[in-house]
XYZ file of C-alpha atoms in Angstrom:
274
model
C -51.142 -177.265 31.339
C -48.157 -178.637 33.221
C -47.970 -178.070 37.194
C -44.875 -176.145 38.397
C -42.694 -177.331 40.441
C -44.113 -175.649 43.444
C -47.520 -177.122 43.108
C -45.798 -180.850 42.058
C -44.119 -180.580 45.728
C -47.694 -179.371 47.263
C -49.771 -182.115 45.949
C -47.266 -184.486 47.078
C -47.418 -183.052 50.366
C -50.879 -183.613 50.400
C -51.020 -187.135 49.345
C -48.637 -187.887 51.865
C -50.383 -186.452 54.704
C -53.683 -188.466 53.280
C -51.777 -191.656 53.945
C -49.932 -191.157 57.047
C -53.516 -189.468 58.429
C -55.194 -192.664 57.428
C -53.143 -195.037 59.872
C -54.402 -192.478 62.877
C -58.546 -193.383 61.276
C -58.318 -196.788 60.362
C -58.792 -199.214 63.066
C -55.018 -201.346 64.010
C -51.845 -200.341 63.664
C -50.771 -202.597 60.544
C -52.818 -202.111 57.404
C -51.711 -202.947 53.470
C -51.798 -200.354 50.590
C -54.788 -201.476 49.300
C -56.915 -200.361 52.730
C -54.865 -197.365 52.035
C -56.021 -196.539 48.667
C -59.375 -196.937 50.257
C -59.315 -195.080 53.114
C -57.155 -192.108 51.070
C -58.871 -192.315 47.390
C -55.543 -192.788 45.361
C -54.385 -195.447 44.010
C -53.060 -198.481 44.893
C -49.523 -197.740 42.863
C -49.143 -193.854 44.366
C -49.706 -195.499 47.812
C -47.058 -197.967 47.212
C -44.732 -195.226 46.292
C -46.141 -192.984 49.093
C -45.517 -195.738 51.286
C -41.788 -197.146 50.027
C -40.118 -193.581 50.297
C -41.403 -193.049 53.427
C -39.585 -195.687 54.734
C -36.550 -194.472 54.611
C -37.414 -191.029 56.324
C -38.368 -193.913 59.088
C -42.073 -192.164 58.775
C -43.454 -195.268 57.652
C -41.975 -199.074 58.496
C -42.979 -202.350 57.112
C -44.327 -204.862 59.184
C -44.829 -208.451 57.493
C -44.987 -209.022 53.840
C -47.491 -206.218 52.464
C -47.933 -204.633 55.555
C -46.679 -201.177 56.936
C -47.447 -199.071 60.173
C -46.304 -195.361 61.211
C -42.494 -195.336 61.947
C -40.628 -193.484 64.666
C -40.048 -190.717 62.142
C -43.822 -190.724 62.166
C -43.308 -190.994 66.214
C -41.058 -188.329 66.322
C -43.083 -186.057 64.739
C -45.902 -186.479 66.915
C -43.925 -185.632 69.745
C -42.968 -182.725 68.477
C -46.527 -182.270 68.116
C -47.508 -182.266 71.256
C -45.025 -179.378 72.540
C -47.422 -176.993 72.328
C -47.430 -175.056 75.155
C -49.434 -171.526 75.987
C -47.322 -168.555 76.663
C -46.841 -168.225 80.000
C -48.378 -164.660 80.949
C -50.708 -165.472 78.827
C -51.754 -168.288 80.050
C -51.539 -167.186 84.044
C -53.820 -164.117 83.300
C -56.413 -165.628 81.752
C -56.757 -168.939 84.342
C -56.655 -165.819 87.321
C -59.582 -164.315 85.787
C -61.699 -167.879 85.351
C -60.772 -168.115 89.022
C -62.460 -164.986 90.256
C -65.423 -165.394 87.519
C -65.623 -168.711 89.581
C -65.762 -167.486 93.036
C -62.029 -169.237 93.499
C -62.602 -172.590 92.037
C -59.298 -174.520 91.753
C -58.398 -173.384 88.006
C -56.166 -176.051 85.502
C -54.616 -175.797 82.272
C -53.974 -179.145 81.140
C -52.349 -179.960 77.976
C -51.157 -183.255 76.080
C -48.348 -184.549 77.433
C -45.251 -185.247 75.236
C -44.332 -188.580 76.944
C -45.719 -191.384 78.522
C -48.597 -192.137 75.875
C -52.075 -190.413 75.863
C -52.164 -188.195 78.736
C -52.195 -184.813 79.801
C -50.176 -182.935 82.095
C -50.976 -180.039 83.863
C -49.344 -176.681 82.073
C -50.519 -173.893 84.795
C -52.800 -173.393 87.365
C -54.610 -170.573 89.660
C -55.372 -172.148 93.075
C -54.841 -168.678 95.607
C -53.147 -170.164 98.627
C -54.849 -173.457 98.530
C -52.285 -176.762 99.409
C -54.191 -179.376 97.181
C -53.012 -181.849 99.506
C -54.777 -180.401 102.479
C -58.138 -180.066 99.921
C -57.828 -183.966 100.300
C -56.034 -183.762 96.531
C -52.688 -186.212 97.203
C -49.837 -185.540 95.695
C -50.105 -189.611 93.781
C -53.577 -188.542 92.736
C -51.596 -185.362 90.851
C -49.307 -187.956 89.202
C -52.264 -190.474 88.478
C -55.456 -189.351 88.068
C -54.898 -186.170 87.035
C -52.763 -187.505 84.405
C -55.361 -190.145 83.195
C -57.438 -189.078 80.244
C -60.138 -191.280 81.273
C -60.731 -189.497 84.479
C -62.300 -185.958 85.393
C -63.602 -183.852 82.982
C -60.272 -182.613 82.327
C -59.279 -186.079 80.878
C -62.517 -186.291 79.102
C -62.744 -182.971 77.279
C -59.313 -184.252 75.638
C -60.284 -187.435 74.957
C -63.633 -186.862 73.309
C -61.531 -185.057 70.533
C -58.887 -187.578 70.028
C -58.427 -190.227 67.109
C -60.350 -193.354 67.857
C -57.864 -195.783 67.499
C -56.387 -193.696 70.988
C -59.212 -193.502 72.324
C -59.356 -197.113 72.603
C -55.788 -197.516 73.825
C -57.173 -195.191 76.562
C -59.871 -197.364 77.264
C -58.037 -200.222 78.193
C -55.814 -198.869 80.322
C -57.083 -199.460 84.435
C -58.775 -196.614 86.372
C -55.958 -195.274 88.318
C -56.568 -197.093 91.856
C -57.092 -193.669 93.429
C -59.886 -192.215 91.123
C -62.821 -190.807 92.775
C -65.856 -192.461 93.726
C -67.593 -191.100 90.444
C -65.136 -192.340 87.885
C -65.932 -194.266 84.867
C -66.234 -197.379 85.971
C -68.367 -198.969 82.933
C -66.539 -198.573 79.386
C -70.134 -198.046 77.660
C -70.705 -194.975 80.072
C -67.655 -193.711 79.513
C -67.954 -193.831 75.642
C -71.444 -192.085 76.092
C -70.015 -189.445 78.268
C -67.277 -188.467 75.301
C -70.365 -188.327 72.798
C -71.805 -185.664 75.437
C -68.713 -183.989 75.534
C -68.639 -183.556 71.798
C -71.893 -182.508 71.472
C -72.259 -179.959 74.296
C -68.934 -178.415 74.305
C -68.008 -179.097 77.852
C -67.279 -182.110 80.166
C -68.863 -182.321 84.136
C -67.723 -184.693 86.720
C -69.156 -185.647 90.020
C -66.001 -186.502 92.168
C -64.245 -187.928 89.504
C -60.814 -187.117 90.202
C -61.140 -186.703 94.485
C -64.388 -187.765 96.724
C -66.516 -184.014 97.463
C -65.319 -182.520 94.278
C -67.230 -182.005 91.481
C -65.470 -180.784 87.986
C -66.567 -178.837 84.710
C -63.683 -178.702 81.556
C -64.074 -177.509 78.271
C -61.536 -178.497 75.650
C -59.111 -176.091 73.830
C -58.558 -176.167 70.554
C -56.308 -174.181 67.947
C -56.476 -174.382 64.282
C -58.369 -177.098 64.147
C -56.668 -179.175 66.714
C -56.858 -180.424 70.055
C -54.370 -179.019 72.318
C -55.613 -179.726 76.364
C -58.426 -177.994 78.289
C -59.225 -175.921 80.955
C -60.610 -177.178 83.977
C -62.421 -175.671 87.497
C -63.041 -177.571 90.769
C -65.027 -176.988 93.485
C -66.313 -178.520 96.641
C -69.073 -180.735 95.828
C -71.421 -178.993 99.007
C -70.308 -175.280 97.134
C -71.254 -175.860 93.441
C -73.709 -178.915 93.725
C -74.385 -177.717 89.659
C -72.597 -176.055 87.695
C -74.659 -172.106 86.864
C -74.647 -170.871 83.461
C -72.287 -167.636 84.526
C -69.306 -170.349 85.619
C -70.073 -172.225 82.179
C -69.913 -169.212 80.548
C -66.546 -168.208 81.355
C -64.834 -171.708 81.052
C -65.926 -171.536 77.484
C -64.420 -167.306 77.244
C -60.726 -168.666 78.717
C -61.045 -171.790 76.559
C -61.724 -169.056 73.466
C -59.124 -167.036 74.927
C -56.716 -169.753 74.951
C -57.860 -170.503 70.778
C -57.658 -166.844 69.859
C -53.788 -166.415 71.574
C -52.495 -169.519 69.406
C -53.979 -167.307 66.553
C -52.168 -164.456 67.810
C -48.586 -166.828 68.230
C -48.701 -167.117 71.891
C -49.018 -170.787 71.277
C -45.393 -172.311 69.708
C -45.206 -172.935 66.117
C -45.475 -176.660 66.526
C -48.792 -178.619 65.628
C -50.977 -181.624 67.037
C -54.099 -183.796 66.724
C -57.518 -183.190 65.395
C -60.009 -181.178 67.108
């Protein structure tokens, strides 16, 4: 039986998305139809076609005789990607309540940025009267480590989520100079801790991002992708370790966050895998 239209278009689609999600799980940037095929199960030919249109929406661009990478159409759409953004009363009422559940932690909502690379930026936050810089958190450490994805458990519950191929790029970027005395320091520890992170659910710091702050972050995902995560510090002589009630409601506003993007409160945008 012939395919309609309609269904011609959607298997396209598909194939399409196969390829272009292949560049994001294939180690490099540059890769030949052929690794394609492989990585995508079509063929070599429907690659080459996948591949050739694609160039001129500027999703795909060739590189060297054979050779093609993701073009700034490809660019552009991840950017648009990563506009997700909670809405804000939303957002506000459900980081208020993780702050009382905490006994007033310093509550974040940190999602990927849409600039600068992997990072995240921080969305919203419920701090009560607190002036982070007189908690000893500087305003460069806001614009630094807080931004780095390879520091706190803010950074980490992200990055335990994200393609590998980013993850490396993340990797070899330097600790920002004013991480905290329990930073990452040792790339194999680092790559452990994101293992934890995936297996657990949740990320915990010991004065990663500021010296006498400890952290706890559990990422936030919606339909199936990774959006940012929501994050609690406290004083390191407060919350030595972190009890079961805090981790408990990190992981209800993290759910909370999941369920509004269900109910539209997230934009209509979409991101990377989770």
């Amino acid at each position: 039986m012939a395919k309609n239209g309609n269904q011609g278009g959607s298997d396209h689609a598909v194939r399409v998305f196969r390829v272009q999600r292949a560049f994001t799980e294939l180690e490099g940037q540059v890769h030949g139809p052929g690794e394609l095929a492989e990585a995508t199960g079509l063929d070599d030919s429907t690659v080459h076609r996948i591949l050739q249109s694609g160039i001129y929406d500027g999703i795909f661009a060739r590189e060297g005789r054979g050779l093609y990478r993701l073009g700034s159409g490809a660019a552009r759409l991840g950017l648009k990607a990563l506009t997700h953004a909670p809405n804000t009363a939303e957002a506000h009422g459900v980081l208020e309540e993780m702050r009382k559940a905490t006994d007033g932690g310093l509550v974040f909502l940190f999602g990927l940025a849409p600039f600068g690379g992997a990072r995240k930026q921080c969305l919203d936050m419920a701090v009560g009267d607190s002036d982070l810089a007189e908690l000893g958190i500087s305003r460069r450490a806001l614009l630094t480590v807080f931004q780095s994805l390879r520091t706190g458990a803010c950074g980490r519950a992200i990055l335990a989520h994200l393609p590998e191929v980013i993850q490396e790029g993340v990797l070899a970027e330097p600790l920002p100079a004013d991480a905290g005395p329990g930073a990452f320091r040792d790339e194999e520890a680092l790559l452990a801790s994101l293992r934890a992170v995936r297996e657990q659910g949740v990320a915990i710091d010991s004065e990663e991002c500021a010296a006498d702050w400890n952290g706890l972050a559990v990422p936030v995902g919606w339909d199936g992708l990774i959006m940012g995560s929501v994050a609690v510090l406290k004083p390191k002589e407060a919350m030595p370790q972190w009890t079961a009630g805090i981790l408990g409601a990190m992981k209800g506003a993290a759910k909370a966050f999941t369920e509004a993007g269900g109910l539209g409160a997230w934009s209509s945008e979409t991101a990377s895998s989770f």
